[in-house]
Structures are given as C-alpha cells and as structure tokens.
Coordinates of C-alpha atoms in Angstrom, one line a residue:
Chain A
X1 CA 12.1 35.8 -11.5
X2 CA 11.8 35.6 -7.7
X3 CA 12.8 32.2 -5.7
X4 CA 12.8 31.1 -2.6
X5 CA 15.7 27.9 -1.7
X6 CA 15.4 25.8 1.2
X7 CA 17.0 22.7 2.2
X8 CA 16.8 19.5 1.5
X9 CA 14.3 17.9 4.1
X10 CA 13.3 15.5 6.1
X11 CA 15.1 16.8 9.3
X12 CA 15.0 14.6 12.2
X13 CA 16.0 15.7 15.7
X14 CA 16.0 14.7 19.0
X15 CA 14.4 16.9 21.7
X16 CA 16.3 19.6 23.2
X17 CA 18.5 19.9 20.2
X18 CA 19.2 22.6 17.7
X19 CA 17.7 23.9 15.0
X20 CA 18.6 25.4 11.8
X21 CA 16.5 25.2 8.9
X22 CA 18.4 27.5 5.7
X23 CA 16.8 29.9 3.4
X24 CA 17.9 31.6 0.4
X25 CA 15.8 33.8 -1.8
X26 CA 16.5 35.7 -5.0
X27 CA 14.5 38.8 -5.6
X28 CA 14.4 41.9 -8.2
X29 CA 13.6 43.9 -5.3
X30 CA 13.0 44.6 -1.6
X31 CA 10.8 41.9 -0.6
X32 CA 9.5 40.8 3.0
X33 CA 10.2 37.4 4.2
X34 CA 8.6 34.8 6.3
X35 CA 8.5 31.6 7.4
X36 CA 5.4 29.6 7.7
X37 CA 4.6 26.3 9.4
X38 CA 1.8 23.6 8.9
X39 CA 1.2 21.5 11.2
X40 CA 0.0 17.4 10.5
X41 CA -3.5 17.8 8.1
X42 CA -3.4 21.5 9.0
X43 CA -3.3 24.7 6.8
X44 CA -0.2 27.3 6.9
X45 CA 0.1 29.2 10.0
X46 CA 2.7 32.9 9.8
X47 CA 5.4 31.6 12.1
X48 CA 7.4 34.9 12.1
X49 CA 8.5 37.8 9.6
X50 CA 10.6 40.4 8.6
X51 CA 10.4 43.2 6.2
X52 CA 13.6 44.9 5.9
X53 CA 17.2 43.9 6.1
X54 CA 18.8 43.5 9.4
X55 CA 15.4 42.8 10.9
X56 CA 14.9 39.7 12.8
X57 CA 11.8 38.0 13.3
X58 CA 11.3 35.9 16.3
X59 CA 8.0 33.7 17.4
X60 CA 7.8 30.5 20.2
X61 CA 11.4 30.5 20.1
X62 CA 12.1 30.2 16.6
X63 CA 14.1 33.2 14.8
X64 CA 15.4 34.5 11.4
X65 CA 17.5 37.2 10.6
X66 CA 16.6 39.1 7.5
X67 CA 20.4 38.8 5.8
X68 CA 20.4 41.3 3.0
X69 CA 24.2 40.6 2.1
X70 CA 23.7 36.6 1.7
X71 CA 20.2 36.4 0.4
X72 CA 19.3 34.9 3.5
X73 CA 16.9 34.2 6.6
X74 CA 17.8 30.9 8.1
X75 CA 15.3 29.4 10.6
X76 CA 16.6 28.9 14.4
X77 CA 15.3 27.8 17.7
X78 CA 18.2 26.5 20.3
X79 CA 15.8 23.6 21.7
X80 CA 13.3 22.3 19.6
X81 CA 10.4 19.8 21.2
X82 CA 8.5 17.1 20.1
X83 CA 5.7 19.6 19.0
X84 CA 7.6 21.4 17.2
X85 CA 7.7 18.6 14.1
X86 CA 5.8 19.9 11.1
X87 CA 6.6 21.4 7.8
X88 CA 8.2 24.6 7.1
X89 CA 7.8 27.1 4.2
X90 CA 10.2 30.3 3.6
X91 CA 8.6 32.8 1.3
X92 CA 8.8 36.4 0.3
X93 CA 6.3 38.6 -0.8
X94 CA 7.0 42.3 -1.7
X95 CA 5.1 45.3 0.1
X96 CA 3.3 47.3 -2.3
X97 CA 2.2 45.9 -5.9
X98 CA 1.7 42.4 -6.6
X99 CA -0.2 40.1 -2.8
X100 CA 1.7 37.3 -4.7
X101 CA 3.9 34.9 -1.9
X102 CA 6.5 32.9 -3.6
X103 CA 7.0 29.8 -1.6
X104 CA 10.2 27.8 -0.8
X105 CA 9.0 23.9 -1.5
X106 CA 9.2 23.6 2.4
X107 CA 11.6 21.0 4.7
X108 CA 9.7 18.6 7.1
X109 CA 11.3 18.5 10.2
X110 CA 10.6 15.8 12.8
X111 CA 11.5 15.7 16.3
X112 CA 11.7 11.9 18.4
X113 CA 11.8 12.3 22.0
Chain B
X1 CA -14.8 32.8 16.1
X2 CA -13.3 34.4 12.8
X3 CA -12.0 32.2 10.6
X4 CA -11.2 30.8 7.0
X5 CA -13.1 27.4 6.5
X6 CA -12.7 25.2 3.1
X7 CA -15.0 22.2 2.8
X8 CA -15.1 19.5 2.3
X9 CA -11.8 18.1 3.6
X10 CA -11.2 15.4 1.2
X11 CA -12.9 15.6 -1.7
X12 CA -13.3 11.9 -4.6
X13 CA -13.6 12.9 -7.8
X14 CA -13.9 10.7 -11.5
X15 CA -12.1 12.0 -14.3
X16 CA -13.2 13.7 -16.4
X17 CA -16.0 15.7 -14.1
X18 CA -15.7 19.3 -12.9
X19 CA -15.1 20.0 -9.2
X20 CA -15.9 23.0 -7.2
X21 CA -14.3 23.0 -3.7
X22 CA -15.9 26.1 -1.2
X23 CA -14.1 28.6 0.6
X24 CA -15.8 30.9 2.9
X25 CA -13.9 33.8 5.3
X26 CA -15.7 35.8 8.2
X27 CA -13.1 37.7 9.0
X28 CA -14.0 40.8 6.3
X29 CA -11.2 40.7 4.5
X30 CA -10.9 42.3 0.7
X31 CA -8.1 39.6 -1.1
X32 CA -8.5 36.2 -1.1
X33 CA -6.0 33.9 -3.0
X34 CA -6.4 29.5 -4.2
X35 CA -2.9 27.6 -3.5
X36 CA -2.1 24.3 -4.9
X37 CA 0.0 22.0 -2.4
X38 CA 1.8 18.7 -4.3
X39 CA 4.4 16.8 -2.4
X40 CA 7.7 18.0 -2.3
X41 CA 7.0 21.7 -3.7
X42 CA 6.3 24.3 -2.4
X43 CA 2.9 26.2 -2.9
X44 CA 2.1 27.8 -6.2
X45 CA -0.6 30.2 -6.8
X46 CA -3.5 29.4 -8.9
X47 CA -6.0 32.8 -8.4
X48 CA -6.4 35.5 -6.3
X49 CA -8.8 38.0 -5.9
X50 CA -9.0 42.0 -4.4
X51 CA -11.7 42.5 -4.9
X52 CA -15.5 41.3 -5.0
X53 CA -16.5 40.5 -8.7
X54 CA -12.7 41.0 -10.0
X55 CA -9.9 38.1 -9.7
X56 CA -6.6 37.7 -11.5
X57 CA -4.6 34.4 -12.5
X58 CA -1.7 33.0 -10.8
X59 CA 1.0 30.7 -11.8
X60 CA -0.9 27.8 -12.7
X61 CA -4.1 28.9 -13.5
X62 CA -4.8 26.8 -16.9
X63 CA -7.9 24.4 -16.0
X64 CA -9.0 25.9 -13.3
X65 CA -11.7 28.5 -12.4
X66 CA -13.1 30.9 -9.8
X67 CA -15.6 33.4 -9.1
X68 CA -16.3 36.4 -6.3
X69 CA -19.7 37.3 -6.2
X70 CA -19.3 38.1 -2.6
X71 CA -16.9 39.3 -0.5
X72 CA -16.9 36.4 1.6
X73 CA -16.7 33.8 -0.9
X74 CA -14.2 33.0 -3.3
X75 CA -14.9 29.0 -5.0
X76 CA -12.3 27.2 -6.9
X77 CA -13.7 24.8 -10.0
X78 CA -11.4 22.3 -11.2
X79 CA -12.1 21.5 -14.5
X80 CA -11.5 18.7 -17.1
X81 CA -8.9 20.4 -18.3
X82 CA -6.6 20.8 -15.7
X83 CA -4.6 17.7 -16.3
X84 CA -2.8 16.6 -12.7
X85 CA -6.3 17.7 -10.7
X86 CA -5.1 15.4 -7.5
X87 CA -3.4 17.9 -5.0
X88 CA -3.8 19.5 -1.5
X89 CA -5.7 23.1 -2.3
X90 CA -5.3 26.2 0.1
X91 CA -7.1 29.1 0.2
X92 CA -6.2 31.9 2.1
X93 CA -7.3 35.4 2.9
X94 CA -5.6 39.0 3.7
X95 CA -6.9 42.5 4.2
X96 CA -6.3 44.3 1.0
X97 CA -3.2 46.3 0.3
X98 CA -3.1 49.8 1.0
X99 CA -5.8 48.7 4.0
X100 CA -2.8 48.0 6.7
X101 CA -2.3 50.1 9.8
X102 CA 0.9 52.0 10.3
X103 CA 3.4 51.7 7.3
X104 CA 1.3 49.7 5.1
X105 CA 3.8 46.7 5.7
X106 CA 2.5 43.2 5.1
X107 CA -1.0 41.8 5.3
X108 CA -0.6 38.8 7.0
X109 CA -2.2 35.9 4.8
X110 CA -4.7 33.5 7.0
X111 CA -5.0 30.1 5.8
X112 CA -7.9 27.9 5.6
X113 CA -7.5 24.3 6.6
X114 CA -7.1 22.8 2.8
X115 CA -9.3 20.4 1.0
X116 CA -7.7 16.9 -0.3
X117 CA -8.3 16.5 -3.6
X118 CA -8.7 13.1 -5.7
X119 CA -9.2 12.1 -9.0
X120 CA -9.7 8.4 -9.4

C-alpha cells in the first residue's frame, strides 16, 4: 500500500541555519503531496503542496520539490528561526477517489537561538 | 470567523466508560474526517465522512464510532472496546471532492485544534 518516509527526528538547529527535512513516499499512483506543520498544543496547518511531478511548492520560506524520479519531496528553508520549531508531517493524498491523507510519522524540529 | 473547533481540549476518562469528544465546522464544508495522533507516528485515520448521514471507516476504526446527522457536526465516541483509547484526536474538514474550483486538484483539509484524550 501507500507510505510516506520521513527522517528520523528530533532536529535541532540554531537560528539562521539550514534546513532540510527528507521525504520519501511510495504510491500505486499519481498522488499529491504535502507537508504539514503543528505547532506546540496546536492542530495541523497545510504548510505547502504539490500535485504533479516537477512542481514545487513553496510557503514562508520553506520549499519542496515534487521529485517523481526519487520518490521524493524534501522539506527546505535556507534560514530557519526560532519560530519555526514545531512538528512536521509529509503526506500524500491522491486527486480523485479515496479524501484518505497518508501521513509520514512526522520529525520535530527545534530551533535554539 | 470560520473555523473547525473540537472540545473539550483535554478530556479524563475511566476505563471502561464510553467517550464522545465534539467536533463542530462553520465553514460549510461536505467531508469531514477523525485522526488519531500517538507519539512518534504519524496520523492514522479513524472515520471520514462525505456526506451528511453517510460515513465510511478508516484505518483503525475497531472501537470507535461516529455519526453525521448534520452537516456541521461529525462526533467521535470512543468505546470500551477500543483498547489503547489514550491519544491526541484530530478532526478535520474539506470541501467535497468533485466541489474544487479549476482542475478539481486538492481540497485542502482544515484541522481543528485536537482534543487530549486520557484513560486513567
């Protein structure tokens, strides 16, 4: 069945640093993919998407790259801030059928000033 | 303001008792969906619903219940047979697919703020 891979967390960064959070997915079909964010005591929040390959989905400096070839859509941002810490979920859902998101078990990510 | 709100947000339960935990959304939308948050997984689906009086299971839907009844409701019951009850529970809400504007691509899913579950 479908999957979604992410790494191993906690991350801890200082400010200004960068960021790269890895995602890996196995799908029987097309799906779209996204990345989601919660915040401290806080539901999920849509952080950024993409639904075909080569897309690249791009919100409050964070990006992904939909990677067809390697399964793919890493998490970015190239200066992360204190604000930024939270947990972050990769998931893919497919466009027509099934409103089912599968969910990547997520990768808290910390950032000390 | 339209919204998704779950009460309450931490919720004491004994074993052995059902639990209903409340989700209500404002913001007219067809599907709404019951996700079960444990540390160090991700989220799995319990339930989701399309439509208003029709719901389907999810992943892990053995012990729990729900109902629609209205469009804007969509409760969660945990029962005495759901063995690990304790968990963080989201529900979340979408406008219905085949309802999108332009290509029909994805209907973003809006989350509520999660209730805390806790069986003593």
């Amino acid at each position: 069945g479908d999957s979604v891979t992410q790494m191993e967390g906690p991350v801890t960064l200082s400010e200004e640093a960068f960021l790269t959070i890895n995602c890996t997915y196995t799908a029987t079909g097309y799906p779209s993919l996204f990345w989601y964010v919660q915040y401290p005591g806080e539901g999920l929040q849509l952080l950024l998407k993409a639904t075909k390959a080569d897309d690249k989905g791009s919100n409050k400096g964070f990006e992904a790259t939909y990677r067809k070839e390697t399964t793919s859509f890493h998490l970015e941002k190239g200066s992360v801030q204190v604000s930024d810490s939270a947990v972050y979920f990769c998931a893919l859902r497919y466009n027509f059928g099934n409103e089912k998101l599968t969910f990547g078990t997520g990768t808290r990510l910390t950032i000390i000033p | 303001d339209g919204g998704i709100t779950q009460s309450p947000k931490y919720l004491f339960r004994k074993e052995g008792q059902n639990v209903t935990l409340s989700c209500e959304q404002n913001l007219n939308h067809d599907a709404m969906y019951w996700y079960r948050q444990d540390p160090g997984q991700g989220l799995r689906l319990i339930y989701y619903s399309q439509i208003v009086n029709d719901f389907q299971k999810g992943d892990i839907a053995e012990g729990y219940s729900v109902s629609r009844e209205k469009k804007e409701s969509f409760p969660l019951t945990v029962t005495s047979a759901q063995k690990n009850p304790t968990a963080f529970y989201l529900c979340a809400s979408s406008i219905a697919q085949g309802k999108a504007s332009g290509r029909g691509s994805y209907n973003e899913q809006f989350f509520g703020p999660g209730t805390r579950l806790t069986v003593l």
